[in-house]
Coordinates of C-alpha atoms (C1' of nucleotides) in Angstrom, one line a residue:
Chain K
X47 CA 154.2 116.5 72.2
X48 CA 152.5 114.5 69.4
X49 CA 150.8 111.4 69.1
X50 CA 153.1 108.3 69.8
X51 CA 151.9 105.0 67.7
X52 CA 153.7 101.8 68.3
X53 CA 154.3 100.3 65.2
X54 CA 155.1 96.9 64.2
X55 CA 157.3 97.1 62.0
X56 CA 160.0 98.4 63.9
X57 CA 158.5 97.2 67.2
X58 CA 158.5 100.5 68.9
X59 CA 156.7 103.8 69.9
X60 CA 156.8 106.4 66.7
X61 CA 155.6 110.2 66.6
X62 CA 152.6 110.4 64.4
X63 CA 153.0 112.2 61.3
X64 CA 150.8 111.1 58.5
X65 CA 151.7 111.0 55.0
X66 CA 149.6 114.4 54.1
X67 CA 149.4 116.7 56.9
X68 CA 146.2 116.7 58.7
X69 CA 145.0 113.7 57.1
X70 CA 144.9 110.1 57.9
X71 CA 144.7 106.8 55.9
X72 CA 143.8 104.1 57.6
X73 CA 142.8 101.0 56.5
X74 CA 141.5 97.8 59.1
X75 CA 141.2 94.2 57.9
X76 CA 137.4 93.2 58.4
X77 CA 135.4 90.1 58.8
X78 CA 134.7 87.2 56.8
X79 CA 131.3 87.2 56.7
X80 CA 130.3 83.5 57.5
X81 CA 128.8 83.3 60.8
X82 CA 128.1 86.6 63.7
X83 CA 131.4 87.5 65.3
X84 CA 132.5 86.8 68.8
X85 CA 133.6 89.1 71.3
X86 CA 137.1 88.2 70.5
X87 CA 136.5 89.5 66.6
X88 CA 135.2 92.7 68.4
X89 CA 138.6 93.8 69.4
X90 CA 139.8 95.1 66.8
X91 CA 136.8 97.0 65.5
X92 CA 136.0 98.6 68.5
X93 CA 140.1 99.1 68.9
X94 CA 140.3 100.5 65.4
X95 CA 137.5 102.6 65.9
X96 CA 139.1 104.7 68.7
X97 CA 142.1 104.9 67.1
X98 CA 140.4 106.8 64.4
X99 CA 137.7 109.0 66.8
X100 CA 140.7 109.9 68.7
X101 CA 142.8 111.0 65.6
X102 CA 139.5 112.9 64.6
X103 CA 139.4 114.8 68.1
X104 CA 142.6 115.6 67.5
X105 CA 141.7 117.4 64.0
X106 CA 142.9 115.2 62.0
X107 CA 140.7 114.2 58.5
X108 CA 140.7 110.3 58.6
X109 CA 139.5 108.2 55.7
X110 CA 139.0 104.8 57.3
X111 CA 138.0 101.6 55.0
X112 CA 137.3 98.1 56.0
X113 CA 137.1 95.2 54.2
X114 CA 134.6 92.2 54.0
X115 CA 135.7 89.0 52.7
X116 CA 132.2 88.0 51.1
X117 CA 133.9 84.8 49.6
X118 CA 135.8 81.9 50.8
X119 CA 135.9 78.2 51.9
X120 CA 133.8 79.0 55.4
X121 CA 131.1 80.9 53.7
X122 CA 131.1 78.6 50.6
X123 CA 130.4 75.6 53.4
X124 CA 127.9 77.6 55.0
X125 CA 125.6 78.5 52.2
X126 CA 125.7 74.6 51.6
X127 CA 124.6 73.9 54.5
X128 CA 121.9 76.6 54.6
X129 CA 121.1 76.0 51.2
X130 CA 121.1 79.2 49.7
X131 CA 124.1 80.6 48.1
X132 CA 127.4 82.0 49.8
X133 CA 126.2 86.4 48.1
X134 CA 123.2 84.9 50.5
X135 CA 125.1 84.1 53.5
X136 CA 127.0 87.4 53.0
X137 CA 124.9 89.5 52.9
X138 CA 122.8 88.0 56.2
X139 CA 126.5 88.6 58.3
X140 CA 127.1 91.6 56.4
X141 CA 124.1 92.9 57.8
X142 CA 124.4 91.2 61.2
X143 CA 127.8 93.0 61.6
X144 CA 126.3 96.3 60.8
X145 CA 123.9 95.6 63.8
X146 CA 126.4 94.4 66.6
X147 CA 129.2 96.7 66.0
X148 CA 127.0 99.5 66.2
X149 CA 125.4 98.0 69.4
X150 CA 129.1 98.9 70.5
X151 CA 129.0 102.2 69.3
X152 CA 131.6 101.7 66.6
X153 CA 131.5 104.6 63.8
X154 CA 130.8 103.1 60.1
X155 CA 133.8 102.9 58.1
X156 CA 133.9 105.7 54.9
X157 CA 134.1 102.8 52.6
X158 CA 133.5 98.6 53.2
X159 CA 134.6 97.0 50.1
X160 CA 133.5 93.8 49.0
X161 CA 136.0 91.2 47.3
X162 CA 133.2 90.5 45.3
X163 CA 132.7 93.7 43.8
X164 CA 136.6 94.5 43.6
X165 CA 137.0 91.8 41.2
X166 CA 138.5 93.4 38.3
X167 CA 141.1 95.3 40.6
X168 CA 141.9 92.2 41.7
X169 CA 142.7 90.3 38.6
X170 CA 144.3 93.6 37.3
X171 CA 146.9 93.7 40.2
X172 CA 147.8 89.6 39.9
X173 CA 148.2 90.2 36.4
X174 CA 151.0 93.3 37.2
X175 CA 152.7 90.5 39.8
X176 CA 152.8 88.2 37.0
X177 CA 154.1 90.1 34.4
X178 CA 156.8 91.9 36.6
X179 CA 157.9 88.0 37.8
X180 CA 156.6 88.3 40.9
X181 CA 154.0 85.5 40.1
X182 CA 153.2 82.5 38.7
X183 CA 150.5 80.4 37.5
X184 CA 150.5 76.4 38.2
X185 CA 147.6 74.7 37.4
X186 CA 144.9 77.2 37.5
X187 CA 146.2 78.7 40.5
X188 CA 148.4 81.8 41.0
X189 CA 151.0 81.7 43.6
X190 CA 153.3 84.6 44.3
X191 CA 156.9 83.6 44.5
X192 CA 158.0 85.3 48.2
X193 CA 161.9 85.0 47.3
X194 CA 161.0 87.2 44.6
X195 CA 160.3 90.1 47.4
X196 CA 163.8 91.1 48.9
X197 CA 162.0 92.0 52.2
X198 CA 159.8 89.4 52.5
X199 CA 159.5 88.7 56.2
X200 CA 160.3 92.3 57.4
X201 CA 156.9 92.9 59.3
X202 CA 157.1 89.4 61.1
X203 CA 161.0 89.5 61.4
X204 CA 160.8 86.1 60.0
X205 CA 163.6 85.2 57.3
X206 CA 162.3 82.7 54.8
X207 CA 164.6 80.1 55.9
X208 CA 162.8 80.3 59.2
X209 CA 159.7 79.9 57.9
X210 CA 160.7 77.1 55.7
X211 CA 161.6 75.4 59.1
X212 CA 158.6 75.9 60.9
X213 CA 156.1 75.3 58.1
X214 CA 153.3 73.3 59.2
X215 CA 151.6 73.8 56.2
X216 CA 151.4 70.9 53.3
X217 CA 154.1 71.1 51.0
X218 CA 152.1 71.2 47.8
X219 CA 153.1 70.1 44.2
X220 CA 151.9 73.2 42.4
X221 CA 153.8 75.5 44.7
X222 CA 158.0 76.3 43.3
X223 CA 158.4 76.7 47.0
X224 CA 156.3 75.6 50.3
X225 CA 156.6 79.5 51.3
X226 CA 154.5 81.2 48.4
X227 CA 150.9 81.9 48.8
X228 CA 147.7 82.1 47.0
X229 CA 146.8 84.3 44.9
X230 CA 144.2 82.8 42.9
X231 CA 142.6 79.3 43.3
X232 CA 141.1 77.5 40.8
X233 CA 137.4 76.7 41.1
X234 CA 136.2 73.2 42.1
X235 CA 133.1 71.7 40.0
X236 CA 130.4 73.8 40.8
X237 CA 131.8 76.3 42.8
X238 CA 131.3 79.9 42.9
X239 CA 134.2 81.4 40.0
X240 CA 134.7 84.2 38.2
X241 CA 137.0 84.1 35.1
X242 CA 140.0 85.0 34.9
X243 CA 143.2 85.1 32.1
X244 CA 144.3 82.0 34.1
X245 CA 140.9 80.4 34.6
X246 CA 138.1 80.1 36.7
X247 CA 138.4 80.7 39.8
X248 CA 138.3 83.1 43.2
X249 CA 141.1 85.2 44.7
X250 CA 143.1 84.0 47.4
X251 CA 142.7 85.3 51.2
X252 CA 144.9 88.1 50.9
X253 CA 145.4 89.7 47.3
X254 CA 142.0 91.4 48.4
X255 CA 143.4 93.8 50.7
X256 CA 146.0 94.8 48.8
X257 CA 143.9 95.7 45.4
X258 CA 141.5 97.5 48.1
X259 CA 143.5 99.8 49.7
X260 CA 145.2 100.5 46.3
X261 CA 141.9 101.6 44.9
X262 CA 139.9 103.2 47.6
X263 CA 143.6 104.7 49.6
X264 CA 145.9 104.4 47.4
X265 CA 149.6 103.2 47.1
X266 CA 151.0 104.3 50.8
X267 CA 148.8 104.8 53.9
X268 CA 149.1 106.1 57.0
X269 CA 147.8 103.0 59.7
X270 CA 147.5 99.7 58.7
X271 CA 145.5 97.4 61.3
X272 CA 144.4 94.2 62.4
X273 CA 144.6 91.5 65.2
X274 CA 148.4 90.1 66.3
X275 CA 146.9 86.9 64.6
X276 CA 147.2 89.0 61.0
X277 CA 151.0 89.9 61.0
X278 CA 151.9 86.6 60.0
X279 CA 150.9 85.7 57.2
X280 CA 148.3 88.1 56.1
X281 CA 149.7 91.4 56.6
X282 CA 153.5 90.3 55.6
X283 CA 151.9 88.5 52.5
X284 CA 150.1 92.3 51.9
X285 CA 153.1 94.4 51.8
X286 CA 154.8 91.5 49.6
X287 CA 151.9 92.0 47.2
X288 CA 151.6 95.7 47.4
X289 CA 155.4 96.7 47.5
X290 CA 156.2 94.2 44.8
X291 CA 154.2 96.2 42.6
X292 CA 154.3 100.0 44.0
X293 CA 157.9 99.9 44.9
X294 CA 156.9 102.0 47.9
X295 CA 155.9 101.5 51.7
X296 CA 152.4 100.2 52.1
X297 CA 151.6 102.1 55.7
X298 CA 153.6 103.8 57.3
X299 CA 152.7 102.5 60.7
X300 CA 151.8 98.9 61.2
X301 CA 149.1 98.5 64.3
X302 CA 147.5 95.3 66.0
X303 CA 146.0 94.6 68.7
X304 CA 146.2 91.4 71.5
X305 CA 143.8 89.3 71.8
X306 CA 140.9 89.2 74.1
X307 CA 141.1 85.3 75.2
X308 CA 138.5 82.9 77.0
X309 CA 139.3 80.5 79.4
X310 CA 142.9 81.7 79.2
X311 CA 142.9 80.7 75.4
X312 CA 142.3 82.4 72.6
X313 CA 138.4 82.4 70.9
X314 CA 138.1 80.1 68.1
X315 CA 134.8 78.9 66.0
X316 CA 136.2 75.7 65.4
X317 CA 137.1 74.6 69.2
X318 CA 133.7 76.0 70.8
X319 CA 135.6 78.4 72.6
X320 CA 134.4 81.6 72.2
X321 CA 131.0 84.1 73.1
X322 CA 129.3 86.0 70.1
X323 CA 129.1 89.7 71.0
X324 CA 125.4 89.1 69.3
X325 CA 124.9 86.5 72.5
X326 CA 126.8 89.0 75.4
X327 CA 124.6 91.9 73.8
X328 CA 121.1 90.2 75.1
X329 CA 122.7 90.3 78.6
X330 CA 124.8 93.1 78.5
X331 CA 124.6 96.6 77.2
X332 CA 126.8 97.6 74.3
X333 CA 128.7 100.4 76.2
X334 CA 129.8 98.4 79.1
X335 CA 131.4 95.8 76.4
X336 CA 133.0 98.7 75.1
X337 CA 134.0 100.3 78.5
X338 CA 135.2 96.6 79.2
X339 CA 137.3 96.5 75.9
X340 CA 138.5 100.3 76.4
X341 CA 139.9 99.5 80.2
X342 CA 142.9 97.6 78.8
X343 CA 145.7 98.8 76.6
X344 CA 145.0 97.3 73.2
X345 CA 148.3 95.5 73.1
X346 CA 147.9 93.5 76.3
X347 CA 145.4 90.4 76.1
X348 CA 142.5 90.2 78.2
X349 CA 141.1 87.1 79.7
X350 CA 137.1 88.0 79.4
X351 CA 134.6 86.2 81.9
X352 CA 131.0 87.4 83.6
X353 CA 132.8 89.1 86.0
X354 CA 134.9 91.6 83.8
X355 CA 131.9 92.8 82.0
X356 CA 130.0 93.1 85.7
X357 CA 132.8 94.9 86.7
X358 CA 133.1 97.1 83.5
X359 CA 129.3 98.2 84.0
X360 CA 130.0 99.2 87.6
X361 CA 132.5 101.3 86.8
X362 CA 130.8 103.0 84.0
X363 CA 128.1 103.6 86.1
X364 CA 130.3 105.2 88.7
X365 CA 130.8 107.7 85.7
X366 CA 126.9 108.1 84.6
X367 CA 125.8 108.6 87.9
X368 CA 128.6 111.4 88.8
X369 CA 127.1 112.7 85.3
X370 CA 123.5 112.2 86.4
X371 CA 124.0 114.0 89.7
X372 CA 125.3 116.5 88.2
X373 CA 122.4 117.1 86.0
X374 CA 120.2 116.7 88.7
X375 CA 121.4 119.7 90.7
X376 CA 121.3 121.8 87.6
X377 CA 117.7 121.3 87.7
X378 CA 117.6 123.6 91.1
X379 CA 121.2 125.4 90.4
X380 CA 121.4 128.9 90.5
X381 CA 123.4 131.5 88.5
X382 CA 126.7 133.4 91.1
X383 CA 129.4 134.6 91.1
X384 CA 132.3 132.8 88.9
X385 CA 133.7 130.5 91.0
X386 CA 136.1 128.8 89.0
X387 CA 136.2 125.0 89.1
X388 CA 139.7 123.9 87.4
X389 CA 138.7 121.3 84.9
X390 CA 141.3 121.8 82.4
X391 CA 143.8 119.4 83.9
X392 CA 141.3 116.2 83.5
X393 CA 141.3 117.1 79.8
X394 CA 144.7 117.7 79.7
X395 CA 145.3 113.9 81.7
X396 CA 143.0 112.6 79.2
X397 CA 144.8 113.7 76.1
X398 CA 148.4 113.0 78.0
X399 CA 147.1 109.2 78.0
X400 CA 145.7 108.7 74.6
X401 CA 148.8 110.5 72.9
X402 CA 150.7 107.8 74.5
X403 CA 149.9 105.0 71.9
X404 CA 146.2 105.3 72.8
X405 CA 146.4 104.1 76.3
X406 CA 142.5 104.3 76.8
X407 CA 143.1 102.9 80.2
X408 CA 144.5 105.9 81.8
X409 CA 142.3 107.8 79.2
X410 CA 139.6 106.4 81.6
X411 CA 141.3 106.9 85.0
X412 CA 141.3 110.6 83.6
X413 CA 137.5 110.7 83.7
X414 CA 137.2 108.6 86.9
X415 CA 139.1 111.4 88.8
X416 CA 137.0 113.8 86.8
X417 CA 134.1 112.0 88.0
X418 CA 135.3 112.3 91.5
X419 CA 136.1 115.7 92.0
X420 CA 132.5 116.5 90.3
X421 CA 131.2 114.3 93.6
X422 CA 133.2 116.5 95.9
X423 CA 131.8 119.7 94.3
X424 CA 128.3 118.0 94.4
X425 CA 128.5 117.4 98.5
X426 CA 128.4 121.4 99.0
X427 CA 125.8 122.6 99.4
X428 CA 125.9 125.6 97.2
X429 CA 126.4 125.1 94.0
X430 CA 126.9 127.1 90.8
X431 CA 125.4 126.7 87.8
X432 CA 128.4 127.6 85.3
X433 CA 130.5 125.0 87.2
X434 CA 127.8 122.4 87.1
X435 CA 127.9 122.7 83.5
X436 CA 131.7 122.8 83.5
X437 CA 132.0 119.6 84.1
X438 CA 128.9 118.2 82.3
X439 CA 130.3 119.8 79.1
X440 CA 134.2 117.6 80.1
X441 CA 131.8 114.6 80.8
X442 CA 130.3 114.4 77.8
X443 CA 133.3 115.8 75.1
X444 CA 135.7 112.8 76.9
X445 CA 133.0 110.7 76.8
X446 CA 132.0 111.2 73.8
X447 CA 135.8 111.0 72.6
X448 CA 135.6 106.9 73.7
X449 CA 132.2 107.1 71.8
X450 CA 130.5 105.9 75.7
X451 CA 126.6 106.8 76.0
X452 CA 126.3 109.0 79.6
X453 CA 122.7 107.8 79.5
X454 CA 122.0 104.1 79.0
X455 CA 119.3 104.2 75.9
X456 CA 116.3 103.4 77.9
X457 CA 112.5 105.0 77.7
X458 CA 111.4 108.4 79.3
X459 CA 109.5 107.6 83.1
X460 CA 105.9 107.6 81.6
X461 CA 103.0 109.6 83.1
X462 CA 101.6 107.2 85.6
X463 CA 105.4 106.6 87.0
X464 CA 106.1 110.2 87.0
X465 CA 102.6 110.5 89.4
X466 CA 104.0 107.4 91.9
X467 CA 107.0 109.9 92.0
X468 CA 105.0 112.6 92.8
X469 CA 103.1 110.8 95.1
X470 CA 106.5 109.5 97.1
X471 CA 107.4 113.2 97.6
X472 CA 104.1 113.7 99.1
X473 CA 104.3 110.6 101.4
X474 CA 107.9 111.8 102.8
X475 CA 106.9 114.7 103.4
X476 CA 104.1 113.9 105.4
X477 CA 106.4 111.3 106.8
X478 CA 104.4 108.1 105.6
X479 CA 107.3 105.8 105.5
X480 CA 105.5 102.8 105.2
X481 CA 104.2 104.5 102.0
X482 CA 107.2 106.1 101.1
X483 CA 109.1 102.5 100.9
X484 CA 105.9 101.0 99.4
X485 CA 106.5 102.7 96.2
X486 CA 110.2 102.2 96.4
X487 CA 110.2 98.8 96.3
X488 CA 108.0 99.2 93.7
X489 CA 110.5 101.7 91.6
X490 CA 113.0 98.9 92.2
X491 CA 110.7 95.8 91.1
X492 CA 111.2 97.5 87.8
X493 CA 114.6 98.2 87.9
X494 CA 114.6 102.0 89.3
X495 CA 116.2 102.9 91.8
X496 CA 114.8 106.1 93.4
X497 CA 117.3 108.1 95.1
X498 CA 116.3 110.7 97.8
X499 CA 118.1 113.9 98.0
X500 CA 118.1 117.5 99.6
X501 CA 117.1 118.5 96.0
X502 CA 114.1 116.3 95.3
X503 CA 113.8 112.8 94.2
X504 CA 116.5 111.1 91.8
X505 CA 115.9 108.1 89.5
X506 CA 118.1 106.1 87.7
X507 CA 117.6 102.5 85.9
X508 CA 119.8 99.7 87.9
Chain Y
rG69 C1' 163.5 75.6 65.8
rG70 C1' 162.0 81.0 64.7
rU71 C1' 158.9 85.4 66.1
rG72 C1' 155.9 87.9 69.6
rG73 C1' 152.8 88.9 74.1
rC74 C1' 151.8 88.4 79.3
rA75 C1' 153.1 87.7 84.9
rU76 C1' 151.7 94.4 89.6
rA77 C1' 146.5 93.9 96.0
rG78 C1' 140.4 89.3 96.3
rC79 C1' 139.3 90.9 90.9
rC80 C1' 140.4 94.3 86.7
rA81 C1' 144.4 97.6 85.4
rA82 C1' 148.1 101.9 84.5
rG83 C1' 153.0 102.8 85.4
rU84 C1' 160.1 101.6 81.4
rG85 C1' 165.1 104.4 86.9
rG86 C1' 163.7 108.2 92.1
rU87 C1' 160.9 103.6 97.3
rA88 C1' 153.6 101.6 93.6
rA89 C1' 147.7 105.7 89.5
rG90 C1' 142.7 104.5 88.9
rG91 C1' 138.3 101.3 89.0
rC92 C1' 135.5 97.1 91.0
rG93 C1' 134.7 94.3 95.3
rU94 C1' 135.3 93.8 100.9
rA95 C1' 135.1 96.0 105.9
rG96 C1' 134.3 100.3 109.1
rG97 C1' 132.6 105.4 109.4
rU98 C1' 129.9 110.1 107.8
rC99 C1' 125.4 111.5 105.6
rU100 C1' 119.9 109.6 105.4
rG101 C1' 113.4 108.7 108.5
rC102 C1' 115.4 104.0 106.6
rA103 C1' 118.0 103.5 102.1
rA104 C1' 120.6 104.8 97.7
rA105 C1' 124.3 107.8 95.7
rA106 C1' 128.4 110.4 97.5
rC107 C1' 132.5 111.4 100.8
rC108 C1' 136.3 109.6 104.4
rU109 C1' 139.1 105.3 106.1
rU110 C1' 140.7 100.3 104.9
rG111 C1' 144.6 96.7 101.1
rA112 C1' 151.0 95.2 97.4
rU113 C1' 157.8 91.2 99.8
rC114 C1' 155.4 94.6 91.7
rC115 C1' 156.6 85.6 89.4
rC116 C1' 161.8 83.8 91.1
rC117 C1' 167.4 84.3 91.3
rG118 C1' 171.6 87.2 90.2
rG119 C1' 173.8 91.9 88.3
rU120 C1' 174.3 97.4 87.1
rU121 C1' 173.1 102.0 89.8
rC122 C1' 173.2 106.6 95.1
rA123 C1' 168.4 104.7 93.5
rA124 C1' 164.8 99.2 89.7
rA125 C1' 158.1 97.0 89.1
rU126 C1' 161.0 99.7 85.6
rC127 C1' 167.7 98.4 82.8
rC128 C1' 171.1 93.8 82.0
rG129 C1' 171.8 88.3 82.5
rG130 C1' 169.6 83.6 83.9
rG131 C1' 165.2 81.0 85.2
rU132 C1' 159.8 79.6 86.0
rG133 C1' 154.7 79.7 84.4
rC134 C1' 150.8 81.0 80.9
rC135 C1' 149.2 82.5 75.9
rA136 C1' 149.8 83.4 70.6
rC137 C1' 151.8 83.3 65.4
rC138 C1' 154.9 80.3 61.8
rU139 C1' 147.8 76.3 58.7
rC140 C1' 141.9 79.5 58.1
rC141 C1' 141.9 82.7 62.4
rA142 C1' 140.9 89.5 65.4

RNA sequence: GGUGGCAUAGCCAAGUGGUAAGGCGUAGGUCUGCAAAACCUUGAUCCCCGGUUCAAAUCCGGGUGCCACCUCCA
């Protein structure tokens, strides 16, 4: 059975076969760098990214590229109002992103191009719409004529007459028809421009993709993804762009993801309502947000509040600590006899779940029943040391499939801590209790908990 | 007006024809010096009304509620 994506474009489940066997294009529409993102924004990257660490587990060679739009209205306002200029504003989100997304364990992309360093690409491939009719100049602008694109509307099974009824957008006087977008706008005084054969100005929102992937992918790739938000316009204005010049499918499998809402309504900068994921990740560790945004399918919203993410690192803990106590007993385990613990079918559940359009939900429920056969094995008490490290190895290859951290990152016990350990042992065992307790409520002042066992003492950060 | 998504236990969440996975939380129990962890036990008229079927959370029709896109937006 092979890997079932649910595409878009023809709104249901497909096998996955890439373009070039055991290789994989995929290309992810990335942030405008303006401002840190919020939780919402992290969907996608932390969606996109297990998309392609599971296609990688699964032996495939995948090129993945995302996108930063380094230059638009927002971050134009911005660097007014910081006073510096918008490459400065940028680059300070550029960098912040780097930060937070790999806070959530999100794998760098194999390229993140820049619209302002894909300039030339850009103008080239407006230039090829105009001169092949596609296109038109008006004023300084460039708008691209959608009845010129037969299939215009095919990813957002919108027909133009449709849209013409629902537009909400300002007819405007340089536009032949209240449908076309931007390809170019024309500077304002003073702005930030860059000439072109039409004039001065900057590219519009989404010619950038388009002359990206061509460059750095090529004409036809394998995934194309983004939030739901992106199909209309963005992603239907991309293959307009692309196909109208290429003649040929842009991706072959269309993916987005639903949104993770707050308050019941979606995120947005503008209204207030959202959370950065810079904010959560002082409160929060970076794997339980991503355990969080893993436990759903990534095509049903989520409502995110306090008590998701509480319950998120709960869970995840059930997991460390199944992995922890395992570990633990390896420290006394000795060799035997083979006694074969059956692990395979947990892998096998596991791989069953994210074949199925990448459920990572029941990807998950695979590893919580791995974790609790691992506790039953655990309550005997002989153990052997092979089957210990049966299921440490399963722990961390699944694990590390959803890119989750067994260990939270926290500092080694130091000297004088491992001494109040050793001390403890010595009050048990001479049955000091008061003692004994002492120095646990001590542990757990600093957020240890010290767990005793028929093995020795066990510690593990709350 | 057009195009989508969602509605399953206190909470989260899988499940697209064969009488409801999993996790969190709650309560009780076992274990423990006491705990913790773990284990066992504990919980569902699957939004409503029709229909198809031997059989429906799942398919069809009709409702209701919430969210989103058609304007920058993950």
């Amino acid at each position: 059975m092979s890997i079932q994506v649910y595409n878009t474009l023809t709104r249901q489940k497909e096998p996955f076969v890439p373009l070039e066997d055991h290789k994989v294009k995929m290309y992810v529409c990335g942030p405008t760098v303006y401002n840190y993102f919020h939780i919402g924004n992290a969907r996608p990257f932390v969606v996109f990214d297990q998309v392609r660490r599971y296609l990688q587990y699964r032996g495939y060679e995948v090129k993945y590229v995302m996108n930063f739009t380094d230059v638009d209205d927002k971050i134009i306002k911005r660097g007014l109002e910081e006073g510096i200029s918008p490459q400065q504003v940028a680059d300070k989100y550029v960098e912040a992103f780097f930060t937070d997304v790999e806070a959530l364990h999100v794998e760098r992309a194999d390229v993140y191009p820049r619209v302002t360093e894909e300039m030339q690409e850009i103008i080239a491939m407006i230039e090829e719409l105009i001169s092949t009719g596609h296109a038109y100049a008006s004023e300084g602008d460039v708008y691209f004529s959608a009845h010129s694109f037969d299939e215009y509307g095919k990813l957002s099974k919108q027909t133009l007459e449709n849209l013409i009824a629902g537009a909400r957008v300002e007819v405007s006087e340089k536009k032949q028809n209240q449908v076309d977008f931007a390809l170019w706008k024309a500077a304002k005084p003073g702005e930030i421009a860059w000439s072109a054969p039409w004039g001065e100005g900057r590219p519009g929102w989404h010619i950038e993709c388009s002359a990206m992937i061509r460059k750095h992918l090529g004409e036809q790739i394998d995934i194309h993804g983004g939030g739901v938000d992106l199909t209309f316009p963005h992603h239907e204005n991309e293959i307009a762009q692309s196909e109208a010049c290429t003649h040929k499918p842009l991706a072959k499998y269309w993916m987005h993801n639903e949104f993770l809402n707050l308050n019941h309504e979606k995120m947005s900068k503008s209204t207030g309502n959202f959370l950065t994921t810079r904010g959560l990740l002082e409160q929060y560790e970076g794997a339980a947000l991503r355990f969080l945004l893993l436990s759903a399918h990534y095509r049903n919203p989520v409502n995110f509040s306090p008590d998701l993410v509480e319950n998120a690192k709960n869970g995840l803990d059930r997991i460390r600590s199944s992995y922890a106590n395992l570990q633990h007993r390896l420290e006394t385990a000795v060799g035997g006899d083979a006694e074969k613990v059956e692990v395979e079918t947990f892998r096998a559940q596991f791989i069953a779940a994210m074949d199925e359009d990448f459920n990572t939900a029941d990807a998950i429920t695979a590893i919580f029943e791995l974790a609790s056969d691992a506790n039953k094995y655990l309550r005997q008490e002989r153990v052997q040391r092979h089957a210990l490290e049966a299921y440490v190895a399963l722990f961390e290859e699944l694990m590390g499939v959803l890119a989750l951290p067994l260990v939270a990152e926290q500092a080694d016990l130091d000297a004088e801590i491992e001494a109040l350990i050793a001390e403890r042992t010595e009050a048990r065992n001479t049955k000091n209790w008061a003692r004994a307790d002492e120095i646990r409520d001590q542990f757990n002042a600093m957020g240890i908990v010290l767990e005793d066992t028929p093995q020795g003492i066990r510690w593990r950060r709350k």
